[in-house]
PDB file of N, CA and C in Angstrom:
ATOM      1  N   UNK A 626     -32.510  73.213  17.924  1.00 58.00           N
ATOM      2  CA  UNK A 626     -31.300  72.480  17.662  1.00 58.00           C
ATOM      3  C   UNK A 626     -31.094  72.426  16.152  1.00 58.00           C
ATOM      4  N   UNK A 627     -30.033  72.792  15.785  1.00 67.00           N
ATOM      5  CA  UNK A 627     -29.728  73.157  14.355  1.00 67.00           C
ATOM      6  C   UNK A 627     -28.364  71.797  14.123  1.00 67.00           C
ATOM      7  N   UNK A 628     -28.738  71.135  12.927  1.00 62.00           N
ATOM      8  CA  UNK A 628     -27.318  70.031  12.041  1.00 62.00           C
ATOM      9  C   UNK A 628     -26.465  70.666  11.706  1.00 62.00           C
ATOM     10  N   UNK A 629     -25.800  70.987  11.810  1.00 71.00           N
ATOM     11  CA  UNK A 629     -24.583  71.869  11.036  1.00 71.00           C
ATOM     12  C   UNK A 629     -24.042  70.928   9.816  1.00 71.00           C
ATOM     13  N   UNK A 630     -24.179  69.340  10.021  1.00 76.00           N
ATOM     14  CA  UNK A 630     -23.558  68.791   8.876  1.00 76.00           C
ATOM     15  C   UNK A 630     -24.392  67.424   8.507  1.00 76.00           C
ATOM     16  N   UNK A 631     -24.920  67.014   7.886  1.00 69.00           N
ATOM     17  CA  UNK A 631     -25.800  65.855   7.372  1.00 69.00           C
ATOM     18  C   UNK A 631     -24.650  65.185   6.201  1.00 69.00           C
ATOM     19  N   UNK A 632     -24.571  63.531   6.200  1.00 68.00           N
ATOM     20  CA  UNK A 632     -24.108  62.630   5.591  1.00 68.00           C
ATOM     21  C   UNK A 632     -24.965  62.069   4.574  1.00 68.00           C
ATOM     22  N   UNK A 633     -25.136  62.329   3.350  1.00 70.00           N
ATOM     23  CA  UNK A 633     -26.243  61.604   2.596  1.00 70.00           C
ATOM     24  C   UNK A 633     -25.480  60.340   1.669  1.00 70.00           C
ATOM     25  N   UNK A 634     -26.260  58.948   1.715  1.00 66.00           N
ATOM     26  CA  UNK A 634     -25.918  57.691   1.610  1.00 66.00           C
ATOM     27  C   UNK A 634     -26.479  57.726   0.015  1.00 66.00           C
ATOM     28  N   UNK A 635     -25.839  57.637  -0.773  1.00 69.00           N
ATOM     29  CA  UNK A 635     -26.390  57.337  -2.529  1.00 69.00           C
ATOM     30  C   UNK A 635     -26.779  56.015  -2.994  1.00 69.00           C
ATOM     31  N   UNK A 636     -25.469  55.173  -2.650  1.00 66.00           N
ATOM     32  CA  UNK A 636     -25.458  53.760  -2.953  1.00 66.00           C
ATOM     33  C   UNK A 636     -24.818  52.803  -1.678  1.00 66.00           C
ATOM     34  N   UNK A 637     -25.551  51.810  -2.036  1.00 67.00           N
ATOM     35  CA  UNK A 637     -25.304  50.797  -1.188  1.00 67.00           C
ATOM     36  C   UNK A 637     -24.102  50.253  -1.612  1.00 67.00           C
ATOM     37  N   UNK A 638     -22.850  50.259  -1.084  1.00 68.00           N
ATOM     38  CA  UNK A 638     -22.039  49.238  -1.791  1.00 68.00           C
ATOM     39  C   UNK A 638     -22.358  47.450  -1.468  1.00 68.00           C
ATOM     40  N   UNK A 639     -22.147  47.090  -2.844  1.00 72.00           N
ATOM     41  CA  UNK A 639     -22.649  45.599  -2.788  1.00 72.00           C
ATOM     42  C   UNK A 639     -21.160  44.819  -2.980  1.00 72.00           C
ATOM     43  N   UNK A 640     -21.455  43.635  -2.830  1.00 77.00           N
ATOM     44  CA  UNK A 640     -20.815  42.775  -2.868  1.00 77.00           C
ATOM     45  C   UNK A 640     -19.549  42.654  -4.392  1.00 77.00           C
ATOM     46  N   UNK A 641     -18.589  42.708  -4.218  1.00 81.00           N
ATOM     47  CA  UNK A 641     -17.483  42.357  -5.452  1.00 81.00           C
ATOM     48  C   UNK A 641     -17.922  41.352  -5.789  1.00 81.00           C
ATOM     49  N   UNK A 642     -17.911  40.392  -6.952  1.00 86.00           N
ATOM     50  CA  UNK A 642     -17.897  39.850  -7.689  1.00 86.00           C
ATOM     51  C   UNK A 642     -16.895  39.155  -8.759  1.00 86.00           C
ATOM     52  N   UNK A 643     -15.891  38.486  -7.821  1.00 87.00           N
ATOM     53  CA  UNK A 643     -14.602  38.011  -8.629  1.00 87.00           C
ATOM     54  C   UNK A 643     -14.530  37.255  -9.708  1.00 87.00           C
ATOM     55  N   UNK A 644     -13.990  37.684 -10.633  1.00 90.00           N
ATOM     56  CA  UNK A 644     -14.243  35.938 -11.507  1.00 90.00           C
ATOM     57  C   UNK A 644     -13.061  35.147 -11.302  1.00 90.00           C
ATOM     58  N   UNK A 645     -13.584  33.886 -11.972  1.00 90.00           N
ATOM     59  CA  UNK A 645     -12.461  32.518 -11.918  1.00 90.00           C
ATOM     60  C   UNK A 645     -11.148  32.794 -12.171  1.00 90.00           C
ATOM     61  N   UNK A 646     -10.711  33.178 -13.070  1.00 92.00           N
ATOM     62  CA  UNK A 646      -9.590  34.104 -13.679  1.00 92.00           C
ATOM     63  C   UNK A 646      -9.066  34.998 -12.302  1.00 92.00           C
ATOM     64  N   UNK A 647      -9.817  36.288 -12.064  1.00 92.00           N
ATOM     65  CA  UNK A 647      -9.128  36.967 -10.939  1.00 92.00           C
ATOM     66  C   UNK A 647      -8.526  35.906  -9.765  1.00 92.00           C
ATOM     67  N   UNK A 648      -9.783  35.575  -9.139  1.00 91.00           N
ATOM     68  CA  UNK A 648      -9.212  34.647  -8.287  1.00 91.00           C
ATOM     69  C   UNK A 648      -8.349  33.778  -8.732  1.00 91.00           C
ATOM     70  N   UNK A 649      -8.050  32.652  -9.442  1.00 91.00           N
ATOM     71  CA  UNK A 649      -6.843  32.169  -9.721  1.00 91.00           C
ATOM     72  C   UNK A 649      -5.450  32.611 -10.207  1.00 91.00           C
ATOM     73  N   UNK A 650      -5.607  34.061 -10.290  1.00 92.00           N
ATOM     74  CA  UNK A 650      -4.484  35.124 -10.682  1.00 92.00           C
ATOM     75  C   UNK A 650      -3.859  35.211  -8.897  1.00 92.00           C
ATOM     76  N   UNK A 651      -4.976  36.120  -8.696  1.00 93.00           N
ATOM     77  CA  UNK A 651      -4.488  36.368  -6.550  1.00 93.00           C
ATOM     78  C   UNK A 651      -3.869  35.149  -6.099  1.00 93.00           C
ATOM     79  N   UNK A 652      -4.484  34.140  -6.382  1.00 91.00           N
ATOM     80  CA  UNK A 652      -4.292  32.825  -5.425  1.00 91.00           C
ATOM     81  C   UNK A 652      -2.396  32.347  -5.798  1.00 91.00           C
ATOM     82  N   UNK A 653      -2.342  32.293  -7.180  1.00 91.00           N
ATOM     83  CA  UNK A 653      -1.244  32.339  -7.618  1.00 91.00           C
ATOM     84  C   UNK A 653      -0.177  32.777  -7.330  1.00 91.00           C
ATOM     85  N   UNK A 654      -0.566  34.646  -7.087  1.00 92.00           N
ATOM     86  CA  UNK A 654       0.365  35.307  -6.770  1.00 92.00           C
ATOM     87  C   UNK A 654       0.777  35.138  -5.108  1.00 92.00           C
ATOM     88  N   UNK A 655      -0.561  35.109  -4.697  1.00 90.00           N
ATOM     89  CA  UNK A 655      -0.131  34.659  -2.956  1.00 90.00           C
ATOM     90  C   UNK A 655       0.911  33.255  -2.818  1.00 90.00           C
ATOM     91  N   UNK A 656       0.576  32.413  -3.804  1.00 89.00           N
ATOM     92  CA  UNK A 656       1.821  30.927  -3.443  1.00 89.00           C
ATOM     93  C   UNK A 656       3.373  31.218  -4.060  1.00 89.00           C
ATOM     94  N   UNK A 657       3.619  32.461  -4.521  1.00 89.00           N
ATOM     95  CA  UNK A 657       4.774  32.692  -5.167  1.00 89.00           C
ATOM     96  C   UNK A 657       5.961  32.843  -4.200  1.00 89.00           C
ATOM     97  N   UNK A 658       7.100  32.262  -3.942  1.00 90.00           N
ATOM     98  CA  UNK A 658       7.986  32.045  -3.250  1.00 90.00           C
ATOM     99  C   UNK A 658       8.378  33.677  -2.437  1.00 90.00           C
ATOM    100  N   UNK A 659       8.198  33.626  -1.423  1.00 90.00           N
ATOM    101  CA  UNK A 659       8.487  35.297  -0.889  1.00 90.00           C
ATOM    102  C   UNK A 659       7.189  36.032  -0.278  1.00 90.00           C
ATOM    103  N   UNK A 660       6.287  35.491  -1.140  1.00 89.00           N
ATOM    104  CA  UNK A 660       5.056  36.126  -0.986  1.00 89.00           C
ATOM    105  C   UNK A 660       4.305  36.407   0.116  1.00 89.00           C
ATOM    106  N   UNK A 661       3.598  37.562   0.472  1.00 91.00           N
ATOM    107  CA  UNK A 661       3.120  37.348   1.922  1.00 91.00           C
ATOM    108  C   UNK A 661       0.989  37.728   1.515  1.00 91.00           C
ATOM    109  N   UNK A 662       0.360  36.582   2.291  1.00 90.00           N
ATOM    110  CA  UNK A 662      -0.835  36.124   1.272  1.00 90.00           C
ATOM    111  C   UNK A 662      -1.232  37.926   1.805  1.00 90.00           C
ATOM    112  N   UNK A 663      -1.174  38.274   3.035  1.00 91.00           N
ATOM    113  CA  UNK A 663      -1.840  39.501   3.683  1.00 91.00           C
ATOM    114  C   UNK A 663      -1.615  40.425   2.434  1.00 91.00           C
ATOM    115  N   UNK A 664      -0.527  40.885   1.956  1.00 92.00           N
ATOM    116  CA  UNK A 664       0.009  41.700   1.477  1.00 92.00           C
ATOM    117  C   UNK A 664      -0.569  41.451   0.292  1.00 92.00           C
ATOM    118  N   UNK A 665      -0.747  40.493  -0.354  1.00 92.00           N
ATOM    119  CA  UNK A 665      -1.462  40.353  -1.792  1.00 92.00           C
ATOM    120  C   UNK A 665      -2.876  40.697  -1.711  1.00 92.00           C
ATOM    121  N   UNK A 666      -3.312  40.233  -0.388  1.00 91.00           N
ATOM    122  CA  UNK A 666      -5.034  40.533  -0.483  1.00 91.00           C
ATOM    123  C   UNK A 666      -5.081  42.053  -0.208  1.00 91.00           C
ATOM    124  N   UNK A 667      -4.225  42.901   0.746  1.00 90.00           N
ATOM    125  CA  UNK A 667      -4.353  44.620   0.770  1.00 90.00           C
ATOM    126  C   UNK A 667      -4.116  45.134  -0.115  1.00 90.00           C
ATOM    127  N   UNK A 668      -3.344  44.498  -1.302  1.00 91.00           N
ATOM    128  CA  UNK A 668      -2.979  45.235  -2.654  1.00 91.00           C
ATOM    129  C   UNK A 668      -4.318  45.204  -3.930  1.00 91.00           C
ATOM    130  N   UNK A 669      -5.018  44.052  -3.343  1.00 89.00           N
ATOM    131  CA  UNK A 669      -6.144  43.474  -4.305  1.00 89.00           C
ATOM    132  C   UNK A 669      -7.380  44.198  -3.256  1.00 89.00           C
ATOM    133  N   UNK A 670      -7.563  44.739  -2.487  1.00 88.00           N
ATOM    134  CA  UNK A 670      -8.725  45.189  -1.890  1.00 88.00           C
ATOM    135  C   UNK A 670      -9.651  44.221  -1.365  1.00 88.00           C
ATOM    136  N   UNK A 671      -9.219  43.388  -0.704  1.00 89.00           N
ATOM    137  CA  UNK A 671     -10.218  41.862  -0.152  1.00 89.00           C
ATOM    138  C   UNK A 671      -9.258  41.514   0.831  1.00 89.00           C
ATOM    139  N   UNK A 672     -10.031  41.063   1.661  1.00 91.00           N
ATOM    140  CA  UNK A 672      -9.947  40.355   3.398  1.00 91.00           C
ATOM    141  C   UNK A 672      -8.904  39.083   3.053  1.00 91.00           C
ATOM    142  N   UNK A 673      -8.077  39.253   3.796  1.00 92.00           N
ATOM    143  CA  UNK A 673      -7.214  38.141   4.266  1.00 92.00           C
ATOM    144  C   UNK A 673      -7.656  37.003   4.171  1.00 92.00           C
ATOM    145  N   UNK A 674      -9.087  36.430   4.805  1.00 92.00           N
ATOM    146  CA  UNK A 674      -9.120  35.221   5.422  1.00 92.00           C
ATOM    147  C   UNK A 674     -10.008  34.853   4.100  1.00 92.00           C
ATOM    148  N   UNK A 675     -10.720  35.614   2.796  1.00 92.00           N
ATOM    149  CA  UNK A 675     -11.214  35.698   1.678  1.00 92.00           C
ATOM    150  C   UNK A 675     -10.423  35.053   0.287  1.00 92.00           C
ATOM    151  N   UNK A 676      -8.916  35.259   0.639  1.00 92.00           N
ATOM    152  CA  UNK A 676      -8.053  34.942  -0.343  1.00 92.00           C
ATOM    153  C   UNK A 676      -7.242  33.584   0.669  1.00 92.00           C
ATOM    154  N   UNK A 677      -7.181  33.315   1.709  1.00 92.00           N
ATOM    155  CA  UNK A 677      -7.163  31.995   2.407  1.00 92.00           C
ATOM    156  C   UNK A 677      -8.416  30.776   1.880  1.00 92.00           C
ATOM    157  N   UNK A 678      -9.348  31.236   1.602  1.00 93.00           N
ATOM    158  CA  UNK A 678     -10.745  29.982   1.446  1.00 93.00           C
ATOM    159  C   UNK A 678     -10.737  30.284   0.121  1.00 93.00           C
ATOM    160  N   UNK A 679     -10.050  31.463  -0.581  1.00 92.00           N
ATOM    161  CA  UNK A 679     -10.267  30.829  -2.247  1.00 92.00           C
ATOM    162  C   UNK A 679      -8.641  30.281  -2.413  1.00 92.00           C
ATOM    163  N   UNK A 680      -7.529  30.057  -1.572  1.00 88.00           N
ATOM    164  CA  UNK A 680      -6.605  29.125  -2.237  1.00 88.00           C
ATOM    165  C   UNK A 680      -7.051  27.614  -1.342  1.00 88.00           C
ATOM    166  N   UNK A 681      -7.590  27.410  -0.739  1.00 89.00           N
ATOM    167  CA  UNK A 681      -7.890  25.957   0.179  1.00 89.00           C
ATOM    168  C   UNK A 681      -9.464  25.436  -1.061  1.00 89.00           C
ATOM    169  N   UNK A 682     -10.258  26.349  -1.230  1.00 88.00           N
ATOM    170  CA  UNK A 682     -10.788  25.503  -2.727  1.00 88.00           C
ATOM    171  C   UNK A 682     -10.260  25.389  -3.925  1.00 88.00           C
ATOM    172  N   UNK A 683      -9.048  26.554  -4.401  1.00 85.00           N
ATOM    173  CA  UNK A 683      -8.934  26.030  -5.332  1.00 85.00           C
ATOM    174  C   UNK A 683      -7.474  25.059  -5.430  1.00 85.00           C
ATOM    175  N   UNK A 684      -6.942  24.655  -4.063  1.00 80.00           N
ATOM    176  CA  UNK A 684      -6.109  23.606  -3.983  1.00 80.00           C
ATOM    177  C   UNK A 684      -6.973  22.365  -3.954  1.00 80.00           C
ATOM    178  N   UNK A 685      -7.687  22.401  -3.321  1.00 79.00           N
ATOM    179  CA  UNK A 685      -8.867  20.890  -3.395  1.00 79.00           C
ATOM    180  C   UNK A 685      -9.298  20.788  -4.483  1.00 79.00           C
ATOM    181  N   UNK A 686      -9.508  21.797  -5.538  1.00 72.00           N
ATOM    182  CA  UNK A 686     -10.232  21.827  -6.621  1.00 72.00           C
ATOM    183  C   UNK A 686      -9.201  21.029  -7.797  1.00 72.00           C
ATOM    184  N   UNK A 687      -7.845  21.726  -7.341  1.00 69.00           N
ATOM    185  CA  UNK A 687      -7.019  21.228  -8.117  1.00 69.00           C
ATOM    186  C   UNK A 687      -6.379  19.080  -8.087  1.00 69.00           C
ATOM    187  N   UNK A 688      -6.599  19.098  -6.738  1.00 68.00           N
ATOM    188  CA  UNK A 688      -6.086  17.965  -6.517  1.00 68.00           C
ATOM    189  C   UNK A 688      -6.961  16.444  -6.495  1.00 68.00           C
ATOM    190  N   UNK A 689      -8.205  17.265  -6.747  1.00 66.00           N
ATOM    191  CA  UNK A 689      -9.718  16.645  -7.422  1.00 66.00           C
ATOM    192  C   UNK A 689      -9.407  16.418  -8.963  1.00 66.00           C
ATOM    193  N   UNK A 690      -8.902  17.493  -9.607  1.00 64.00           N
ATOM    194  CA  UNK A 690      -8.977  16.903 -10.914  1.00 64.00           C
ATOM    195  C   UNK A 690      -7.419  16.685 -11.492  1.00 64.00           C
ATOM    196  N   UNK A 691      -6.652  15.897 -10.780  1.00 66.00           N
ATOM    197  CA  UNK A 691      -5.875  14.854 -11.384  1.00 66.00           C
ATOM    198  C   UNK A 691      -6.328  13.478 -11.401  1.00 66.00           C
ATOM    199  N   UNK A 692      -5.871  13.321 -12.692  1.00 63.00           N
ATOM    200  CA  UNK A 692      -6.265  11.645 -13.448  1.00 63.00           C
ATOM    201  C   UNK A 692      -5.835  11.369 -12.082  1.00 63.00           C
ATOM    202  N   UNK A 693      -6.863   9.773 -11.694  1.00 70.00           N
ATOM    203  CA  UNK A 693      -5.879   8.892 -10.895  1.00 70.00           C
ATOM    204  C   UNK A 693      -5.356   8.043 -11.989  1.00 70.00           C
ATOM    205  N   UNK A 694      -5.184   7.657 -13.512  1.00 73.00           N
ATOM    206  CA  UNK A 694      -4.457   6.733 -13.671  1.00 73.00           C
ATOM    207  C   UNK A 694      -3.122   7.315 -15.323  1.00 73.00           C
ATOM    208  N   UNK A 695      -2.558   6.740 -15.135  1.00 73.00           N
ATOM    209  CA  UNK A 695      -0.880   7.472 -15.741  1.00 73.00           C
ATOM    210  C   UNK A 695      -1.418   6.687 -17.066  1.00 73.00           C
ATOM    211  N   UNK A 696      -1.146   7.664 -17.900  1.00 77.00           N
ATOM    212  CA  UNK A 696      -1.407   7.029 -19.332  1.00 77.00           C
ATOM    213  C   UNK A 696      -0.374   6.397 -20.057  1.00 77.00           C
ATOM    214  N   UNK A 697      -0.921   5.652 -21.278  1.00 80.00           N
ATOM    215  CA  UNK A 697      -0.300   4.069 -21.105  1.00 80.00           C
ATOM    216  C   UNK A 697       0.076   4.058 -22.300  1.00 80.00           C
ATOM    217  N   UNK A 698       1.409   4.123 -23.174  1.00 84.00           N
ATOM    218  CA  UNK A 698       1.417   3.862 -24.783  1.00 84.00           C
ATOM    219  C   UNK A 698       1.729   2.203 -24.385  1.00 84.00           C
ATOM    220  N   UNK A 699       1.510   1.904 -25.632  1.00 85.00           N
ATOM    221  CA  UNK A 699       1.045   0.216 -25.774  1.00 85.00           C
ATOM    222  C   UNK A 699       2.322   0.293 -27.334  1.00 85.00           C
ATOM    223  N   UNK A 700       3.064  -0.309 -27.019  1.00 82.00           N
ATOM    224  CA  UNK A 700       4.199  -0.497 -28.413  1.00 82.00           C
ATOM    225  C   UNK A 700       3.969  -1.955 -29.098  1.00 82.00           C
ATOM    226  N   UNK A 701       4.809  -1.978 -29.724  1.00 81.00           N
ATOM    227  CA  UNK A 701       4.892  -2.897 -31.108  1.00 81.00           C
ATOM    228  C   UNK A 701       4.965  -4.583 -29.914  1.00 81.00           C
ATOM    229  N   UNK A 702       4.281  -5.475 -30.415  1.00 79.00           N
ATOM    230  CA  UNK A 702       3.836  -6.401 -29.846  1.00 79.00           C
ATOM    231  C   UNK A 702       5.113  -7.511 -30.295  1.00 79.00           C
ATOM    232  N   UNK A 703       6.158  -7.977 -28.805  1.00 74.00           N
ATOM    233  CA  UNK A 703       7.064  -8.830 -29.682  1.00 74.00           C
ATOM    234  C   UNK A 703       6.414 -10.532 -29.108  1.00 74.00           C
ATOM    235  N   UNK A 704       7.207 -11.098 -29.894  1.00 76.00           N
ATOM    236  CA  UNK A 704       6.704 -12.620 -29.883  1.00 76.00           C
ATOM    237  C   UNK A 704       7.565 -12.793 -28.735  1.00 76.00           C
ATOM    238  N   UNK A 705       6.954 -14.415 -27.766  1.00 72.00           N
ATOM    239  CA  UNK A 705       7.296 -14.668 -26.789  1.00 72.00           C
ATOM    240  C   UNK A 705       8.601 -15.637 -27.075  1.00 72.00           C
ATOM    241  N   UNK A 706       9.761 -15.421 -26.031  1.00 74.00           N
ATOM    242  CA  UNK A 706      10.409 -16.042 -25.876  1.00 74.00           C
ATOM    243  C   UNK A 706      10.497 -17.470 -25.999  1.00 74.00           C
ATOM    244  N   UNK A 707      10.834 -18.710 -26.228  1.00 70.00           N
ATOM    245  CA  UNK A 707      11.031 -19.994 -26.207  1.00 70.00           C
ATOM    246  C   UNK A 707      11.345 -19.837 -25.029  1.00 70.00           C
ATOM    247  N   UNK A 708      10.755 -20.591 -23.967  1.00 63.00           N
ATOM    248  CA  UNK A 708      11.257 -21.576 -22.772  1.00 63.00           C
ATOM    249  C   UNK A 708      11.714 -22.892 -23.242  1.00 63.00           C
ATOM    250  N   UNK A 709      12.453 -23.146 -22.230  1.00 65.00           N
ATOM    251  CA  UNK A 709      12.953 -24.738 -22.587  1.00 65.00           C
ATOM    252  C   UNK A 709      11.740 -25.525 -21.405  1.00 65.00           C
ATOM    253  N   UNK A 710      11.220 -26.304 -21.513  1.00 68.00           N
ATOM    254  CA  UNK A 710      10.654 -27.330 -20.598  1.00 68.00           C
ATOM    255  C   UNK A 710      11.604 -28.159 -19.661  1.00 68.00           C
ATOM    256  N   UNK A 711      11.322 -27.697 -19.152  1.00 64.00           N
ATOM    257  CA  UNK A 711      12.446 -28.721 -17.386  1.00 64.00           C
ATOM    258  C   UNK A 711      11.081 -29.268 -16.815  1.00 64.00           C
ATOM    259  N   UNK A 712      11.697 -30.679 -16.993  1.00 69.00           N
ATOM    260  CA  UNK A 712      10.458 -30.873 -15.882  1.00 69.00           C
ATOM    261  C   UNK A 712      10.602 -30.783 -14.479  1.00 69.00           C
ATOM    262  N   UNK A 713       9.374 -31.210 -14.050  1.00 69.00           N
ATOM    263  CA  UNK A 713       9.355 -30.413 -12.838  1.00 69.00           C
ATOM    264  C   UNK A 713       9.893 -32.134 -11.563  1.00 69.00           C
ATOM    265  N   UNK A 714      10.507 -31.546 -10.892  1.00 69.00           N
ATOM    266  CA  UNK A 714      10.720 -32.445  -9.648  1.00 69.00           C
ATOM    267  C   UNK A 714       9.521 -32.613  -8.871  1.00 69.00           C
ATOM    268  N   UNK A 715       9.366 -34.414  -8.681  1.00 70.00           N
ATOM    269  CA  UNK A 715       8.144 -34.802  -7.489  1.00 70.00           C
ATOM    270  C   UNK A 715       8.266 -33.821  -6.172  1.00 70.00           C
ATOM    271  N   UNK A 716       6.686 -33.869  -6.209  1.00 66.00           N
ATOM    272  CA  UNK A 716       6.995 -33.144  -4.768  1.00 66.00           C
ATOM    273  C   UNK A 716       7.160 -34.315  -3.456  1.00 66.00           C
ATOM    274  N   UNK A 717       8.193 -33.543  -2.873  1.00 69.00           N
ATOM    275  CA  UNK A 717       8.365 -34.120  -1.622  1.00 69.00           C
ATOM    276  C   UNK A 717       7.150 -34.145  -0.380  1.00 69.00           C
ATOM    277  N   UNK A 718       6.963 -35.057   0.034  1.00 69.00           N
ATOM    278  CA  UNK A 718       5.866 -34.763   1.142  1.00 69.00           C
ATOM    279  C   UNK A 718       7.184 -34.472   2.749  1.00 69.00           C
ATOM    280  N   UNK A 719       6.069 -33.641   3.449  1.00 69.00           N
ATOM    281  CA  UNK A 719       6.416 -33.468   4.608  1.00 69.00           C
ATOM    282  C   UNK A 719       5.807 -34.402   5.825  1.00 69.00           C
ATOM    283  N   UNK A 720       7.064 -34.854   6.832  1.00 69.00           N
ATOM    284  CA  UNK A 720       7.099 -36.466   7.569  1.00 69.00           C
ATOM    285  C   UNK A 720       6.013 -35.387   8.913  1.00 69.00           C
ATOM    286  N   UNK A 721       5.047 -35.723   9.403  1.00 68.00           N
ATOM    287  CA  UNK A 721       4.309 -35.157  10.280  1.00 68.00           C
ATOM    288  C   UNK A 721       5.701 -35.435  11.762  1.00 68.00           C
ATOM    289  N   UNK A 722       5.278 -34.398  12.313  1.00 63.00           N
ATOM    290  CA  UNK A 722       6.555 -34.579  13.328  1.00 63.00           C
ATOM    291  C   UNK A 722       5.832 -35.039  14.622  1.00 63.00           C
ATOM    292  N   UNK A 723       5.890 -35.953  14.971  1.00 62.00           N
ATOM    293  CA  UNK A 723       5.564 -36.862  16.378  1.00 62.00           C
ATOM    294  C   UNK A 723       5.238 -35.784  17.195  1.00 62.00           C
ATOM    295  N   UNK A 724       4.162 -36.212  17.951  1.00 57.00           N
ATOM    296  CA  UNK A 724       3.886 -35.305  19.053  1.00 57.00           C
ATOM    297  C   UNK A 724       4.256 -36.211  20.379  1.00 57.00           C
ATOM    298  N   UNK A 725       5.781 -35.591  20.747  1.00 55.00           N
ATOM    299  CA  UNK A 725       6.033 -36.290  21.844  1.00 55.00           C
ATOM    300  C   UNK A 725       5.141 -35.799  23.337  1.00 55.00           C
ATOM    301  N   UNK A 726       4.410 -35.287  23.141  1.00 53.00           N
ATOM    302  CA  UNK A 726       3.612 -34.769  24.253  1.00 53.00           C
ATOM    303  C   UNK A 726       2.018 -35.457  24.361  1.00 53.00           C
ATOM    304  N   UNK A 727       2.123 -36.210  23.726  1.00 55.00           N
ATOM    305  CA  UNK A 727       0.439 -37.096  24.141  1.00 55.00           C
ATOM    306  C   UNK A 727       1.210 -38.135  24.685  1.00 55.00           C
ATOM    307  N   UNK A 728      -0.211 -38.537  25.321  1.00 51.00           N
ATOM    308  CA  UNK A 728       0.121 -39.280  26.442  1.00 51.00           C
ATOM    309  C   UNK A 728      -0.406 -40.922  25.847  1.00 51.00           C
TER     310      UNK A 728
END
């Protein structure tokens, strides 16, 4: 029995290696109005569901690092108004209302 054709394997292909930058470039371009995410990941050479779990971290990632609190300018300090003093009216008491139901 004779091969007529043998396949010889050189390299292993390994794993891509995206950086922060790439990925937040793709992810970008996939949220762009029109955009279809499939079509961005076949143009970029990576799996569909690959460029789905890097925009769902880096939307969590993003919505992790907003301040929770709104920053605050503090202006020129004015003096308080004059109130006039009114005094105050007695308080009225309230008449307990009969309990026509005891016996």
């Amino acid at each position: 029995m004779t091969i007529s054709r043998a396949e010889v394997i050189t390299s292993v292909e390994r794993r891509r290696r995206w950086s922060q930058d790439e990925k937040e470039r793709l992810v970008a371009a996939s949220l762009e109005p029109g955009a279809s995410v499939s079509e961005v990941a076949r143009a970029s050479g990576l799996h569909v569901s690959q460029l789905f779990r890097w925009r769902k971290e880096l939307c969590k990632h993003a919505e992790a690092s907003i301040a929770p609190f709104v920053p605050v300018e503090i202006g020129p300090s004015v003096p308080p108004r004059e109130v006039a003093e009114v005094p105050l009216a007695p308080a009225r008491r309230r008449r307990r209302a009969k309990a026509s139901s005891r016996s």
